Amino acid sequence: LESFPVTPNGKVDRAALPAPDTPGSRGATYVAPRTPAEERMAGIWAEVLGVERVGGEDNFFELGGHSLLATQLVSRVREAFRTELPLRVVFEAPTLAELARRVEALRAKSLGDAGAPPLVPVPRDGSPLPLSFAQQRLWFIEQLEPGSTAYHMPSALRLRGPLDPRVLERALGEVVRRHEALRTTFDETEGVPFQVVRPAGAARLESIDLSGLGAAEREAEARRLAREEAQHPFDLRAGPLFRTRLLRLGDDDHVLVLAMHHVVSDGWSMGVLFGELSALYEAFARGEPSPLPELPVQYADFAVWQRAWLSGEVLEEKIAWWRQRLEGAPPVLKIPTDRRREATPDTRAGRVFRALPPETADGVRALARREGATLYMVLLAALDLLLARWSGQDDVVVGTPIANRTRRETEGLIGFFVNTLALRADVSGNPSFEVLLRRVREGTLGAYQHQEVPFERLVDELRVERSLSHTPLFQVMFALNDVSGGMRPWGGLAVEPYPSGGGAAKFDLDVMVMEQEGGLGVAFTYREALWDASTMERVAGAYALLLEAAAADPGRPVLALPLVSDAERESLLAESSGPLLDHPAGLCVHDLFAAQAARTPHAPALVHAGEVLDYAGLERAANRLANHLRCLGVGPETRVGICLERGPELVVAMLAILKAGGAYVPLDPAYPRERLAWMQADAGVALVLTSSHLAGALPEGTPLLALDAARATIDAGPDVVPESGAVPENLSHVIFTSGSTGRPKGVMIRHSSTVVLLHWLRETVTDEERSSVLFSTSVNFDVSVAEVFGTLCWGGKLVVVENALELASVREPVTYASMVPTAAAELLRSGGIPASVRTLVLGGEPLPAELARALHALGTLDRIGNAYGPTEDTTYSTFALVSGDCDRVPVGRPVANTRALVLDGGLQPVPDWIVGDLYLAGDGLARGYAG
């Protein structure tokens, strides 16, 4: 939008425009204008659109019109009809006859001129000339970051043919004379900045001769010098803020390097500059005077006019619209990055380009025509959708540059006119793309109608919180530019753009779509400190897919539009499954333990407070209690509570309940009695195993078995394996969630799910690691299932402690420990991780990368694992080994017999750079919630 081509006299450069449709292109019969208003309007259309004949039924947008040309149309209507035509009316009444009637109606109702003062020259009597609002912001930024290259505007032209450097130097001098902005510097008095317009003088074009170098070396040196010029800092006080350099590569081969500071120029200005250089060089080369008319006003006149008009009620009315439009908008678009965002953003820029095929471009244009929108609006709607799905946010704000040359007098000026609009899009409710486009169209038209409010003032008025880490209101910029016409020749010189390099990233992401021959090209400029080029390549591919799908079927819900190709989708599905482990069917958890006890009866199974219980002893103790429970009626699906302190008796009780066929339900004796009461009721607990001194903590009426009181009876019973009657589909345990998302829920886990977990642990944990495992997790949390049965079912030794922080004081050397990251951080701080610990598995909370790196730095740990999974999927769903140089810690890959997929709101798989929800499936899923 901001760099639309114009001719030296400030009019639209028709040669750089794509050929417009012919009048009557919709197949309608040509209808000549009927009224004086239509005839006057037809003349305006012909000038703006560059067509010879306009009919009363012709459509502005079908003749090649778009938002920027509509803005020029409005400025000419203002002059011709003395009426302020709202921009949205051009969209609502796009035919010539309709628009003429609307303009006449506005005149009749006296709803015309909004009272903007005329834009006229102000006296140059030595009074300080104010900065425009946009200039004031850049001045302020320069004071914070002196010498920053973020707002440099480098460009270069390759000139092929017989160039006369003296003529070029004279043409450059004339451009500088004509445009005060190119002779302007800045100063301040008592903290108030003002413009200083330097007198015009003879221009001097520095020339560097590279023709003596070899071809490859010559090109490399030219690019280096162009990049050097682009990155050389400007001094806003001393100037100059417009620099030129001519590189001679050969007799008929030159590169003109140009550098300007944004404070005196913008993209549109570059078109003015190149257009004037072309006209002046051709005229001077022929010995003729300048063909360009004198400019009616200068940029400083605009700055005075802007500050006089945009104040008081006018400014407040326009800001009120923005305040309402942006109320509650998210300050930051939380799109995932490949690397952590630093407090001060790095401005190094990367760039990825994607060409869209002609059929996609044609489809997008056709969709815009059908919906009464512009190409820009369709492209913006697709970007809004991409950002919404990328971030997981359905409220998206994108910035866009707008030429802001709503007065005809400004069209031929060089200066910093461009304004920035914050365009908010509502992507909620999974609408069709057509509906989203209508929302975007409405918001865009409203923003155009209030475009004069300087972005800098808007940020101030909205009291947006400032941060050095991101730009205010939005972090993604979008623009549509037309580059289809190329550069026009300068007399006998062929002119083409020359890559100067040196560009800086002003935003996290800057998306520019370029209209070019045969289709559309999309450039993604991004902060290299945040993303890899490979990620941005995939982002660009997703944008192309969205546009193609939206153009083909705009009635589809937006979440059904693809972000990945069919091949990538199949790959995502294939990668979603963990390893498939085959294990003997028909076994329950206690069967695995019994088999291990038979294999290693005399191996140590439990260590607690210096006492050791071997596998045979643990098997006999569990069998005796299990037989007693069978006598009490415990069998398959019977829920038996456990309210015991940590020690061997707790492990015996867990095994015994399973051997009796029941399912254990942990009940923490520290919980309030009311919570224990509803947990028992919710889980349908038939009996609670406890001790006499804890019985008083349980609700009245609870059926209890105090193990200490019944010890003699239990020990007198048989120690043979009871007939449990349990099968893999019966419950093994019910563990309550923490209740962080509401009321705690009892998760019902089957033997079959636990057995799958245990077989994965057998393959993942080595015998050496299993030789001494810390049992520190409360049985009220699901990690205890992995600690207890993952150790005892495969011949390991369980070291029982009260909590993980006791690790440093345990006499028994521990080789393997599981805990939450906060516990590990505390142990690390206090030096409480013994050298005997070789493997540390962390879970239950996100694992910070800094902690992982610090743990590796100990030098004693061989493996650090990050385990993730909800209780509803039997403890662990994914697992990753964490490296010592990690920047971020992943949750890992699916564990055995598990599928893990990240899906969007439409339940479609998304690539790894997109935010979505994690869906889990497989053999580990719980039966459901109790009750």
Tab-separated table of C-alpha atoms in Angstrom, residues 13 30 39 47 70 78 121-122 129 233 240 243 331 333 363 605 637 753 860 865 898 917:
chain	number	residue	atom	x	y	z
A	13	ASP	CA	2.046	5.585	-12.679
A	30	TYR	CA	-22.092	-0.078	-21.921
A	39	GLU	CA	-20.165	12.682	-16.008
A	47	GLU	CA	-8.012	9.609	-14.127
A	70	ALA	CA	-10.325	4.347	-3.593
A	78	ARG	CA	-13.508	16.159	-2.123
A	121	PRO	CA	2.326	26.635	2.718
A	122	VAL	CA	3.248	28.209	6.031
A	129	LEU	CA	8.695	24.001	12.356
A	233	PRO	CA	24.133	5.207	10.964
A	240	PRO	CA	22.330	14.550	5.901
A	243	ARG	CA	22.891	9.824	1.015
A	331	PRO	CA	-1.444	-6.959	23.804
A	333	LEU	CA	0.143	-12.416	19.853
A	363	GLY	CA	-9.144	-17.694	-7.328
A	605	ALA	CA	12.618	-55.617	47.644
A	637	GLU	CA	-14.096	-54.238	41.344
A	753	SER	CA	-3.419	-50.184	31.377
A	860	THR	CA	27.164	-37.011	38.078
A	865	GLY	CA	14.181	-37.587	31.735
A	898	THR	CA	0.198	-44.795	23.191
A	917	ASP	CA	-4.491	-29.334	22.125
